[in-house]
mmCIF file of C-alpha atoms and ligand atoms in Angstrom:
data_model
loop_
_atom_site.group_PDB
_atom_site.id
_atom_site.type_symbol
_atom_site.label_atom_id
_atom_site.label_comp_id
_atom_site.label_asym_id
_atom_site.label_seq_id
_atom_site.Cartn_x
_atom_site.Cartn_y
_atom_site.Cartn_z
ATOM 1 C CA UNK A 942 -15.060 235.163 35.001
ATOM 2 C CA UNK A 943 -15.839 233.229 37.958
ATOM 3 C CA UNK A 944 -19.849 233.644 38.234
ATOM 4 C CA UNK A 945 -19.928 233.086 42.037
ATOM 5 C CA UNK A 946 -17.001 235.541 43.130
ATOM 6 C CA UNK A 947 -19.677 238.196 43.259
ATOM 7 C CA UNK A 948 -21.678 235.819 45.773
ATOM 8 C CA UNK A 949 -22.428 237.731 48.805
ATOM 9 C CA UNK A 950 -20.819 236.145 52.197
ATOM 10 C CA UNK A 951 -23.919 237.397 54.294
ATOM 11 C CA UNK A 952 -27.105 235.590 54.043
ATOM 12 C CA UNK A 953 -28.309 232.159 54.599
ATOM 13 C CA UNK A 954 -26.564 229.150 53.020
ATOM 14 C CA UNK A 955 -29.720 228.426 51.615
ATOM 15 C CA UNK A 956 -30.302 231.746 50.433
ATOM 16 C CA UNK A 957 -26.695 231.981 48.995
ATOM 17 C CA UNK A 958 -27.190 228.538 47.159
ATOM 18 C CA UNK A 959 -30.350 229.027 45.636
ATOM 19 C CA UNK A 960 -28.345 232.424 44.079
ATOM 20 C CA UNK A 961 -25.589 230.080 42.833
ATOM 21 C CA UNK A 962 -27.940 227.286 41.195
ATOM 22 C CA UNK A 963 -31.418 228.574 40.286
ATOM 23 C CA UNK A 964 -33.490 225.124 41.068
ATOM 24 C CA UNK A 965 -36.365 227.149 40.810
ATOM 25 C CA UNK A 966 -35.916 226.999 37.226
ATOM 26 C CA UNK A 967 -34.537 223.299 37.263
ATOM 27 C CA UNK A 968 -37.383 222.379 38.757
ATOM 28 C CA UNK A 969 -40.401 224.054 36.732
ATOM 29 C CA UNK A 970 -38.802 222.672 33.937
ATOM 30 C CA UNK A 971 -37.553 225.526 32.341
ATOM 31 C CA UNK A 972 -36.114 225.892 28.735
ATOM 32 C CA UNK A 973 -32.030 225.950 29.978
ATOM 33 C CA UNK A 974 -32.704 223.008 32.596
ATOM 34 C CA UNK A 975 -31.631 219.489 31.659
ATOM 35 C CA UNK A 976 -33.959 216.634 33.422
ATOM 36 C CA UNK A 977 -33.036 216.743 36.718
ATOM 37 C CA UNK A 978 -34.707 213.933 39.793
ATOM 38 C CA UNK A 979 -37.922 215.330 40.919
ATOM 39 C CA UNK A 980 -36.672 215.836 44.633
ATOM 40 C CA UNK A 981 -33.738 218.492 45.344
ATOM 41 C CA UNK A 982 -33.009 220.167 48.322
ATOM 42 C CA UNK A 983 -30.377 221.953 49.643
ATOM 43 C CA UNK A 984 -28.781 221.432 52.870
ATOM 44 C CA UNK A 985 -25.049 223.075 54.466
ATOM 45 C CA UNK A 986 -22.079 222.031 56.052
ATOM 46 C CA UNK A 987 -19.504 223.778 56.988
ATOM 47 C CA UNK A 988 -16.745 221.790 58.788
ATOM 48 C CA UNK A 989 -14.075 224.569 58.667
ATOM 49 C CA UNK A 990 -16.290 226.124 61.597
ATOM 50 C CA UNK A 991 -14.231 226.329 64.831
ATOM 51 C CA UNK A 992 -16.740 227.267 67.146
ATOM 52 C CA UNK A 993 -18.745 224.852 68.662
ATOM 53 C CA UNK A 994 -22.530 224.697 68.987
ATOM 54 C CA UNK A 995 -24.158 225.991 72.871
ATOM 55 C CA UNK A 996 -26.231 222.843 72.679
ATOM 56 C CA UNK A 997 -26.448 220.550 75.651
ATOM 57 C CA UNK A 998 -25.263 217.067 73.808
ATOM 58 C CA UNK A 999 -28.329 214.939 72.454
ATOM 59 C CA UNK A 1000 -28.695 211.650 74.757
ATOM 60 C CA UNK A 1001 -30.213 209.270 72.304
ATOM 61 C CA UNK A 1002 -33.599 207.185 73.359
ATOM 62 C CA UNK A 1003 -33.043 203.691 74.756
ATOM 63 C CA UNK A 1004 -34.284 202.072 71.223
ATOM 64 C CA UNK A 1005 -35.041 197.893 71.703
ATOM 65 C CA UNK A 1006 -32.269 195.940 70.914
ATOM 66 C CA UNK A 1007 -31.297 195.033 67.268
ATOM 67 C CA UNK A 1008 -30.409 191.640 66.027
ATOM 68 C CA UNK A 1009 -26.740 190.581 66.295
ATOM 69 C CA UNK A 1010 -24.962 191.850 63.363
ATOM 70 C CA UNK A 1011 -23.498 189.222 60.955
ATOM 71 C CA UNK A 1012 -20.275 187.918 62.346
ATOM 72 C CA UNK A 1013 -17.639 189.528 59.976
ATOM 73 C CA UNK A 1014 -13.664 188.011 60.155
ATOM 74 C CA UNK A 1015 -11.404 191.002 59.920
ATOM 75 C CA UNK A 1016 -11.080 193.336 62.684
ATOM 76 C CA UNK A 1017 -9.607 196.745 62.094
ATOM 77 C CA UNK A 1018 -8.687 199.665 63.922
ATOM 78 C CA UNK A 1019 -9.018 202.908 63.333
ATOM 79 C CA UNK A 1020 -6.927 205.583 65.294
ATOM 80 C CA UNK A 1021 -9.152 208.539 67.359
ATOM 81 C CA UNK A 1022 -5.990 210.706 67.032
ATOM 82 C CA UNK A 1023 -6.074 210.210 63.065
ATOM 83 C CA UNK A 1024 -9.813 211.135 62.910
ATOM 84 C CA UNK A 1025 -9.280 214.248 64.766
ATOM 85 C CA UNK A 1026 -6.029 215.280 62.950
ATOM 86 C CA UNK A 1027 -8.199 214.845 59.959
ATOM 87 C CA UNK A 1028 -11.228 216.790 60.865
ATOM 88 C CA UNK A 1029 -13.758 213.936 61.120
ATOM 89 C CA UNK A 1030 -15.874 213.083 63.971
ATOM 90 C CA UNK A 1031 -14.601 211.498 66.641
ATOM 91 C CA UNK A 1032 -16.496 208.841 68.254
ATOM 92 C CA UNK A 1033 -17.781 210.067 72.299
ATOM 93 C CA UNK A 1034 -15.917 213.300 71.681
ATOM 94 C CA UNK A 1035 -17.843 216.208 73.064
ATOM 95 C CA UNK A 1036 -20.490 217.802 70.699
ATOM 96 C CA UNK A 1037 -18.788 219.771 67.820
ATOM 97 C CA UNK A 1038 -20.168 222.325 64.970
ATOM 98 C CA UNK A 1039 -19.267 219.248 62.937
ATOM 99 C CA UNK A 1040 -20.843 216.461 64.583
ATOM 100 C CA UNK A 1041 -23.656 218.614 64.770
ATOM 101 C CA UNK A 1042 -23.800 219.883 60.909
ATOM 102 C CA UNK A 1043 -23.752 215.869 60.210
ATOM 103 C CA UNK A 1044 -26.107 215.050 62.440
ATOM 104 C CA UNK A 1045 -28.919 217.413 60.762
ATOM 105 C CA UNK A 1046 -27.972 215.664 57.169
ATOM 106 C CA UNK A 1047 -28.110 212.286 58.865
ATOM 107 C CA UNK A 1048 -31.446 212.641 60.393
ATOM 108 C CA UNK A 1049 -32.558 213.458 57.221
ATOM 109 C CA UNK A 1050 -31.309 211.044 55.281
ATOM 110 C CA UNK A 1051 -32.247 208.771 57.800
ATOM 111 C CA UNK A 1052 -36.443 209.568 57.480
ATOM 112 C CA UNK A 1053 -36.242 208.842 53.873
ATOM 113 C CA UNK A 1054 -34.298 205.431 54.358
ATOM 114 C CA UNK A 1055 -36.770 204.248 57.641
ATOM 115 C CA UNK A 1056 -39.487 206.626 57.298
ATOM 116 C CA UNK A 1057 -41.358 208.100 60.420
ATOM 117 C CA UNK A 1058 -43.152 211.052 61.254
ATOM 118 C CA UNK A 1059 -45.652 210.790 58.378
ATOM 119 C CA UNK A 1060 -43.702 209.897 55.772
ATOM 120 C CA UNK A 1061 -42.759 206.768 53.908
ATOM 121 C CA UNK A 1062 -39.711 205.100 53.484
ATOM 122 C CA UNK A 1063 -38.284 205.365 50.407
ATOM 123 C CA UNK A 1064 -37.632 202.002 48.156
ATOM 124 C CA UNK A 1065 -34.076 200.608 48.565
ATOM 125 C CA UNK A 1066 -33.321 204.363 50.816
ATOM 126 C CA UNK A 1067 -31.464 202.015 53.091
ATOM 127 C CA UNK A 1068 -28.888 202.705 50.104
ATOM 128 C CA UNK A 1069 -26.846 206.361 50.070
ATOM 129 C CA UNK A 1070 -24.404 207.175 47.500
ATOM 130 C CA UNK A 1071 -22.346 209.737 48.113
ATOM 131 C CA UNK A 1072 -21.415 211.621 44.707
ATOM 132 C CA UNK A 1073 -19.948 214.851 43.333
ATOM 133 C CA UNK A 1074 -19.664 216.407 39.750
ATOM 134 C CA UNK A 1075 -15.671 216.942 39.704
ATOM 135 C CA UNK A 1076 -13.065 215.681 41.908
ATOM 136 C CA UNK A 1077 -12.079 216.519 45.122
ATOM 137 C CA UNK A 1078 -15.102 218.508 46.423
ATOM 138 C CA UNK A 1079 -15.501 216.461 49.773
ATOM 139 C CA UNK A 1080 -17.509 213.086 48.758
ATOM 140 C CA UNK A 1081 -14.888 210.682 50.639
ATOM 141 C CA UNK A 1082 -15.147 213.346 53.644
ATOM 142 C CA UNK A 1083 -18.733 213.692 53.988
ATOM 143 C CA UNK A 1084 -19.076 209.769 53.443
ATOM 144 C CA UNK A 1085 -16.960 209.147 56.492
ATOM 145 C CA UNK A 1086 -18.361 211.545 58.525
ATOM 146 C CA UNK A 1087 -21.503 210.589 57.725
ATOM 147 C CA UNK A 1088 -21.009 207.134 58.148
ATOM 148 C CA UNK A 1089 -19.460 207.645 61.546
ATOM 149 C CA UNK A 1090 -22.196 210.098 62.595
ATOM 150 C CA UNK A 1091 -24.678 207.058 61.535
ATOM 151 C CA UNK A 1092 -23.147 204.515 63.544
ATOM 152 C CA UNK A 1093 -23.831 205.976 66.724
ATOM 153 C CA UNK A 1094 -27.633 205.605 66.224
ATOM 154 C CA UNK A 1095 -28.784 202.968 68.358
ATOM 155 C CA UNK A 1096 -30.826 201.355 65.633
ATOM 156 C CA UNK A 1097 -28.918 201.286 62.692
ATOM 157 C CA UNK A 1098 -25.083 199.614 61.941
ATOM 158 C CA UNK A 1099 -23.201 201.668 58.876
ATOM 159 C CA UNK A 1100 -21.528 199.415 56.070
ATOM 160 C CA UNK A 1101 -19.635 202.161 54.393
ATOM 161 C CA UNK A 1102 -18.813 200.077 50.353
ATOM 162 C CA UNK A 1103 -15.796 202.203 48.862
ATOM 163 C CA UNK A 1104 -17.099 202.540 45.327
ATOM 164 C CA UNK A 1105 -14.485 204.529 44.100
ATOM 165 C CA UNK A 1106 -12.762 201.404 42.572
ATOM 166 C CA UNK A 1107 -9.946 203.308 40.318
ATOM 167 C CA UNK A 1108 -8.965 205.755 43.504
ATOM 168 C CA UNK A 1109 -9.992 204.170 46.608
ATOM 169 C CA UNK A 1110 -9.161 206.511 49.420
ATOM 170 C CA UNK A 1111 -11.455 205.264 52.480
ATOM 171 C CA UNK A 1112 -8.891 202.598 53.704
ATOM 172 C CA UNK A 1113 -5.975 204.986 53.390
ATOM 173 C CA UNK A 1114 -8.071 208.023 54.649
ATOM 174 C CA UNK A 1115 -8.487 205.956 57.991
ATOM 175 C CA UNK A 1116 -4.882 204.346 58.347
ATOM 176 C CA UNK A 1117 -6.166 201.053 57.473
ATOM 177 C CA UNK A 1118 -3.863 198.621 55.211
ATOM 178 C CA UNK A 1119 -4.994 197.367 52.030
ATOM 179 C CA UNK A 1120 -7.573 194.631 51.820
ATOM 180 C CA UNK A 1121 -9.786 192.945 49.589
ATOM 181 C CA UNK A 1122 -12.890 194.321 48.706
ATOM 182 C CA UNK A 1123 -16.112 194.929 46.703
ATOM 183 C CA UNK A 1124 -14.366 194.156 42.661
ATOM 184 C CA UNK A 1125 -13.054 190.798 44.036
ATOM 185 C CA UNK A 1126 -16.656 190.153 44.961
ATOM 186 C CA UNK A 1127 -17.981 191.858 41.347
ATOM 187 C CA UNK A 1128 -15.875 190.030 39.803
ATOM 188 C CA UNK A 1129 -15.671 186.434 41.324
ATOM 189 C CA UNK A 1130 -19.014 185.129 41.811
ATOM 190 C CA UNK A 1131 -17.505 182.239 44.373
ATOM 191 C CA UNK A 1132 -16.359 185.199 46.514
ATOM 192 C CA UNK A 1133 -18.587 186.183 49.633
ATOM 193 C CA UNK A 1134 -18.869 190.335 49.469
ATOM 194 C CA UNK A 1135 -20.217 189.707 53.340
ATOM 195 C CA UNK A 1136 -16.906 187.821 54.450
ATOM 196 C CA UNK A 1137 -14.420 190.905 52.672
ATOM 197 C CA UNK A 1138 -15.933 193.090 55.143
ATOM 198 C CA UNK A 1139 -13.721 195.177 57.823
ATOM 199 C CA UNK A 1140 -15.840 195.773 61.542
ATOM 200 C CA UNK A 1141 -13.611 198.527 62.554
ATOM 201 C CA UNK A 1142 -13.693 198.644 66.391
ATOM 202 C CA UNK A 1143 -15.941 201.588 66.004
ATOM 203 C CA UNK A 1144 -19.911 200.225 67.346
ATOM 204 C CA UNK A 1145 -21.809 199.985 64.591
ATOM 205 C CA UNK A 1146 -19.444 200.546 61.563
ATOM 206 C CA UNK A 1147 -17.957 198.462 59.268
ATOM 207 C CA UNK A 1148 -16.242 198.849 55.489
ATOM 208 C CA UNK A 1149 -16.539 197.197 52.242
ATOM 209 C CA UNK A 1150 -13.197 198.188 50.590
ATOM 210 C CA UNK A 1151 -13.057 199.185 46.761
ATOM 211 C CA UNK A 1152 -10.525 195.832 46.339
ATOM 212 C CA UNK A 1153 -8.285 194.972 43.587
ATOM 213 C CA UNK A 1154 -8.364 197.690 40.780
ATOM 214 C CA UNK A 1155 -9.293 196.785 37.226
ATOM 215 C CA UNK A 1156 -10.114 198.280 33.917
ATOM 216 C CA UNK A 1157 -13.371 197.191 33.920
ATOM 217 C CA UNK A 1158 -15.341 198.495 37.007
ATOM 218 C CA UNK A 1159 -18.258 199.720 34.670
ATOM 219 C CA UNK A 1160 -18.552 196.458 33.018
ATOM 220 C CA UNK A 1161 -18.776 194.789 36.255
ATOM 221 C CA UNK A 1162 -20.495 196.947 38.165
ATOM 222 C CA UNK A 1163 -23.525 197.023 35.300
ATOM 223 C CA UNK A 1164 -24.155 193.384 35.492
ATOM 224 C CA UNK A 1165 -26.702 191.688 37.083
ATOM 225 C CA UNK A 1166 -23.867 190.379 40.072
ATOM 226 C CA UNK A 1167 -23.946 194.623 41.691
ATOM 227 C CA UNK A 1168 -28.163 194.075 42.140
ATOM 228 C CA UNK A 1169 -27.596 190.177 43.829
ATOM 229 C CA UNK A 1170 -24.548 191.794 46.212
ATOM 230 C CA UNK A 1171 -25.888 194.864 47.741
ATOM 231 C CA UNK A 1172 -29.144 193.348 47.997
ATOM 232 C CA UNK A 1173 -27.666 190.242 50.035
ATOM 233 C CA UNK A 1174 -25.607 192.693 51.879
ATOM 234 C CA UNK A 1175 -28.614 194.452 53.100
ATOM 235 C CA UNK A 1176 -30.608 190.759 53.503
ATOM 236 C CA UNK A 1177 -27.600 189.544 55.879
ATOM 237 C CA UNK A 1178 -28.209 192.881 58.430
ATOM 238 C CA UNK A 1179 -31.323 194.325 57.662
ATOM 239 C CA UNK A 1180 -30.071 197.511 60.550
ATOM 240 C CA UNK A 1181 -27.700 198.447 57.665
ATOM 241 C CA UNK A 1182 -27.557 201.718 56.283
ATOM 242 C CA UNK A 1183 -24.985 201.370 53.162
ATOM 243 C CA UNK A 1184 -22.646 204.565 52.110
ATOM 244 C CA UNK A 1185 -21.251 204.088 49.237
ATOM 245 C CA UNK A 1186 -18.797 206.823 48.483
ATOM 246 C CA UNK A 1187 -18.757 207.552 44.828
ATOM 247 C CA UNK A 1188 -16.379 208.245 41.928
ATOM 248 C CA UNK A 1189 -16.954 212.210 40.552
ATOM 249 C CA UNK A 1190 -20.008 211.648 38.018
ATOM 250 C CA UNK A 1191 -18.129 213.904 35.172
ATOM 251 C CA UNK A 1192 -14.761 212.433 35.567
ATOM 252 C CA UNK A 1193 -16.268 208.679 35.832
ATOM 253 C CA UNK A 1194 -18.933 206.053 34.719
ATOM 254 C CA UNK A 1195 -19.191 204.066 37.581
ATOM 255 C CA UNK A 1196 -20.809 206.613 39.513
ATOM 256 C CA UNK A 1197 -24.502 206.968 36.950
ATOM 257 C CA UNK A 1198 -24.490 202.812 37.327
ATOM 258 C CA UNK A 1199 -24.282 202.934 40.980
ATOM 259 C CA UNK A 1200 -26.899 205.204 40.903
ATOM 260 C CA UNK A 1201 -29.274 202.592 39.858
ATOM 261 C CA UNK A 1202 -28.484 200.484 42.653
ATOM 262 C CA UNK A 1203 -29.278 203.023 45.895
ATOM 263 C CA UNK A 1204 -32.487 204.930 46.608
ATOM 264 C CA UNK A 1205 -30.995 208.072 47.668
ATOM 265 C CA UNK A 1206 -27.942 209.855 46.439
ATOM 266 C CA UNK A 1207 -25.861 212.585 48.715
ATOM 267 C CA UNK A 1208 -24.550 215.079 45.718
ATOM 268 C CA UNK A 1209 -21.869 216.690 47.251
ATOM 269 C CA UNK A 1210 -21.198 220.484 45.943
ATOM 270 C CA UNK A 1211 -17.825 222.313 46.798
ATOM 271 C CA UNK A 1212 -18.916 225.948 47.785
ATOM 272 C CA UNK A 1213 -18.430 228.626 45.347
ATOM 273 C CA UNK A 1214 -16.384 225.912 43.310
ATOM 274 C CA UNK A 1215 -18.685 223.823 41.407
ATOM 275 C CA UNK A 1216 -20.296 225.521 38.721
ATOM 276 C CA UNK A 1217 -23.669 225.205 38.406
ATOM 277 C CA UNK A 1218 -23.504 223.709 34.566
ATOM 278 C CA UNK A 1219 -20.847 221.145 36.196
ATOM 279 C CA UNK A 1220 -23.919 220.280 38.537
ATOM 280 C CA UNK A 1221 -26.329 219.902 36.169
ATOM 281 C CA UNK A 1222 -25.091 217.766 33.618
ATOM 282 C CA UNK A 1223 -23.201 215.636 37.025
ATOM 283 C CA UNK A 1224 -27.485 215.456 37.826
ATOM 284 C CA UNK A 1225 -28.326 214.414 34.393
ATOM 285 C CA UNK A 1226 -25.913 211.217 34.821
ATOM 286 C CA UNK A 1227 -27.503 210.530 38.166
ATOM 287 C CA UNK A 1228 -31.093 210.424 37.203
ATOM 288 C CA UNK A 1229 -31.032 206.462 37.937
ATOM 289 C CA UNK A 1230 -31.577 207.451 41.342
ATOM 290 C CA UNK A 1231 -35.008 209.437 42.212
ATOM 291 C CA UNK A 1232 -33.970 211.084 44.909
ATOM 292 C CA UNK A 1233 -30.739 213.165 44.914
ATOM 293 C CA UNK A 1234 -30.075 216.047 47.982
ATOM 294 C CA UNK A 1235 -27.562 218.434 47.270
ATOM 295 C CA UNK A 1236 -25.238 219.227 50.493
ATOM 296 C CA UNK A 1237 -23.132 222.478 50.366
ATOM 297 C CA UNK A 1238 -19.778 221.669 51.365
ATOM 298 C CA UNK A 1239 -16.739 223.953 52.555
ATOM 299 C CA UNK A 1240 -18.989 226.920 52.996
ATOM 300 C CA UNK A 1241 -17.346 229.619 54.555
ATOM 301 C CA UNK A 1242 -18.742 231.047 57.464
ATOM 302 C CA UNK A 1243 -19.423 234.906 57.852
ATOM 303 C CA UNK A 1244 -18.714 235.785 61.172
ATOM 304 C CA UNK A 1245 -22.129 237.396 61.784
ATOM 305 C CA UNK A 1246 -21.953 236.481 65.621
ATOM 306 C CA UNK A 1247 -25.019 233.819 65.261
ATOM 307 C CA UNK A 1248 -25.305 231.027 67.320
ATOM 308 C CA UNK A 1249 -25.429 227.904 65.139
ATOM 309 C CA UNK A 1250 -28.282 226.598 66.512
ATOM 310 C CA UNK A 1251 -30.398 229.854 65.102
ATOM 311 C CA UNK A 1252 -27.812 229.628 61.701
ATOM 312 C CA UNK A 1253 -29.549 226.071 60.891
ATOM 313 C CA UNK A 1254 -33.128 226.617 62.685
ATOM 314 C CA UNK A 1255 -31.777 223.745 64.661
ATOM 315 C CA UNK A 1256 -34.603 221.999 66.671
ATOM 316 C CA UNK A 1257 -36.861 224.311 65.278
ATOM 317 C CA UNK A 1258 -38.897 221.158 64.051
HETATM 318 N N1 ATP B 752 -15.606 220.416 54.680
HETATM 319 C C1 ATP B 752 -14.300 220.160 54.670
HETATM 320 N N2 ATP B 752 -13.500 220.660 55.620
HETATM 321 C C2 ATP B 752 -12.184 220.410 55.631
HETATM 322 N N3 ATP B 752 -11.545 219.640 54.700
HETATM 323 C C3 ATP B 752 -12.305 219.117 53.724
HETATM 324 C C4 ATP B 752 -13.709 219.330 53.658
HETATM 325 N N4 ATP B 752 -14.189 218.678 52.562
HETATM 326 C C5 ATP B 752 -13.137 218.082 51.991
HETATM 327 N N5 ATP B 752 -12.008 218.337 52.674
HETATM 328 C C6 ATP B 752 -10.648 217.889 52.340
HETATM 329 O O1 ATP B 752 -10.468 218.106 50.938
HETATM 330 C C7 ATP B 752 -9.737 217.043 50.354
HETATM 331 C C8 ATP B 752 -10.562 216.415 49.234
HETATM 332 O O2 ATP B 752 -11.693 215.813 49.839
HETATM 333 P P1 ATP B 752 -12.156 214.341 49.455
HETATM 334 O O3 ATP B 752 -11.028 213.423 49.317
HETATM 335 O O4 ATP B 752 -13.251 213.993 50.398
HETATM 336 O O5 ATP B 752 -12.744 214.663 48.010
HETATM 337 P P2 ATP B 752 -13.366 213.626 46.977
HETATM 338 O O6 ATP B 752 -14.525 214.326 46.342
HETATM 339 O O7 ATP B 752 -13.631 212.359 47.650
HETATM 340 O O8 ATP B 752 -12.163 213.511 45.953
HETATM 341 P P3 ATP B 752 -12.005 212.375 44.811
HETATM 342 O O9 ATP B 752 -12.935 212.784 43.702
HETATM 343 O O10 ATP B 752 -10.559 212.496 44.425
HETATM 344 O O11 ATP B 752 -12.374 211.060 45.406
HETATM 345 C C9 ATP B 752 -9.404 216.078 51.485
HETATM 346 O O12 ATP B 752 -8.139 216.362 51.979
HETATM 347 C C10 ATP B 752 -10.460 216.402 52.539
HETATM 348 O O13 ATP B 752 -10.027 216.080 53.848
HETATM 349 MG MG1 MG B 753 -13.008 210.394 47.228
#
């Protein structure tokens, strides 16, 4: 039997996701729980939301300038139409539910990379991977629109790495042709990671592709070349945020190695879909990384007539 079909469709999504996965338990320690990271919290989106939010849009602060970002070669384009077709975010569109449901997990993602109101930034949080236990629950979705929610922050560029080296999908996801990419780098040291990236003519992102497939991503990934890369990524443009959209954890190794390399992971649960055994042991592989936040994708709204602003407690803060 499926244990969440007798989930009730009223209440929170924070209410209904602590009934599916009892963290309470996780996180005392309990007898059932495997280790999980110390931090978990649960945040919501729920793109297939048609209404949009009553919210006068957010004109972000005149921030200083930022340094010039490192001159990269290849310029590629990536069609509005396609990103709307798609469901993503499109850049200077009008304030959507979506923008808006990314723009709550960005902000918060964002404290823990920079830090700010009180609290610190956390160690390499500059560094987001994007990760799910199965396939297919939304981890190449929510790492583009993440990444394009990111890049319209005045004081941050996006590098968005395709880490998914066996089933790349960010390239082909945005109409972009194939190009060479993060394994060529792993797996040539004479090869420049910072010249293989793409600076699509959205401001402020630009793409790492996954590159030339092999059967050894683990190996390479695992030695000491991954650490030297990303960091010099990061040293080259220190306004980078870097999204690195995962492999599933269960169905791959890459994804517990990368974990080692970022400070916080994205864990990316399909509604009503992932089981919460599926999410624990998917936890267990990821406990390289300290500080995992689990965001509830493909929720289905109930149509209880609340604005979405009250729904989230939106500017509540
Ligand atoms: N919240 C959502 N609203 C609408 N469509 C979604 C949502 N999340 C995911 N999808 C769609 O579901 C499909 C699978 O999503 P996606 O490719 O992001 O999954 P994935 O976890 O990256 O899969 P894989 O493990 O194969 O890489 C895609 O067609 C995507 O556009
Ligand atoms: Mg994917």
């Amino acid at each position: 039997m499926n244990k969440h079909s007798s989930i009730k469709s009223s209440g929170s999504l924070l209410e209904r996701a602590s009934e599916l996965y009892d963290f309470g338990a996780a996180l005392r320690g309990g007898a059932a729980a495997p280790a999980v990271p110390p931090v978990v919290e649960i945040q919501a989106v729920a793109p297939e939301q048609t209404h949009a939010p009553e919210q006068a849009p957010v004109i972000a602060p005149v921030r200083p300038a930022m340094a010039a970002a490192p001159v990269s070669r290849t310029q590629v384009t990536i069609s509005r139409e396609r990103l709307a077709a798609h469901n993503f975010i499109v850049p200077d569109d009008p304030v959507t539910g979506l923008s808006e449901e990314f723009r709550i997990v960005k902000r918060q993602l964002l404290l823990a990379a920079r830090g700010g109101k009180g609290f610190d930034a956390l160690p390499h949080g500059e560094r987001i991977l994007i990760c799910s236990a199965n396939p297919d629950e939304g981890k190449t979705y929510c790492a583009i629109n993440l990444a394009l929610s990111m890049a319209s922050e005045k004081d941050n560029r996006v590098l968005l790495v395709d880490a998914d080296f066996a089933k790349p999908s960010i390239l082909s996801t945005l109409g972009i042709e194939k190009h060479r990419g993060f394994m060529d780098a792993l797996a040539d040291p004479e090869c420049d990671a910072e010249s293989l990236v793409l600076q699509t003519d959205i401001d402020g992102l630009s793409i790492l592709p996954a590159g030339s497939q092999t059967n050894q991503d683990t190996e390479y990934l695992a030695a000491s070349r991954t650490a030297e890369i990303i960091d010099q990524l990061t040293r080259n443009d220190p306004a980078r945020i870097l999204i690195f959209d995962s492999p599933p954890a269960l169905a791959a190794s890459p994804a517990s190695v990368l974990a080692l390399h970022v400070g916080q992971t994205l864990m990316v649960v399909h509604a009503d879909v992932t089981t919460e055994s599926a999410l624990r042991d998917a936890l267990g592989l990821l406990s390289g990384c300290e500080h995992i936040q689990l965001l509830l994708n493909r929720t289905k709204f109930s149509p209880t007539g609340r604005k979405f602003g009250n729904y989230y407690g939106y500017g509540a803060s």
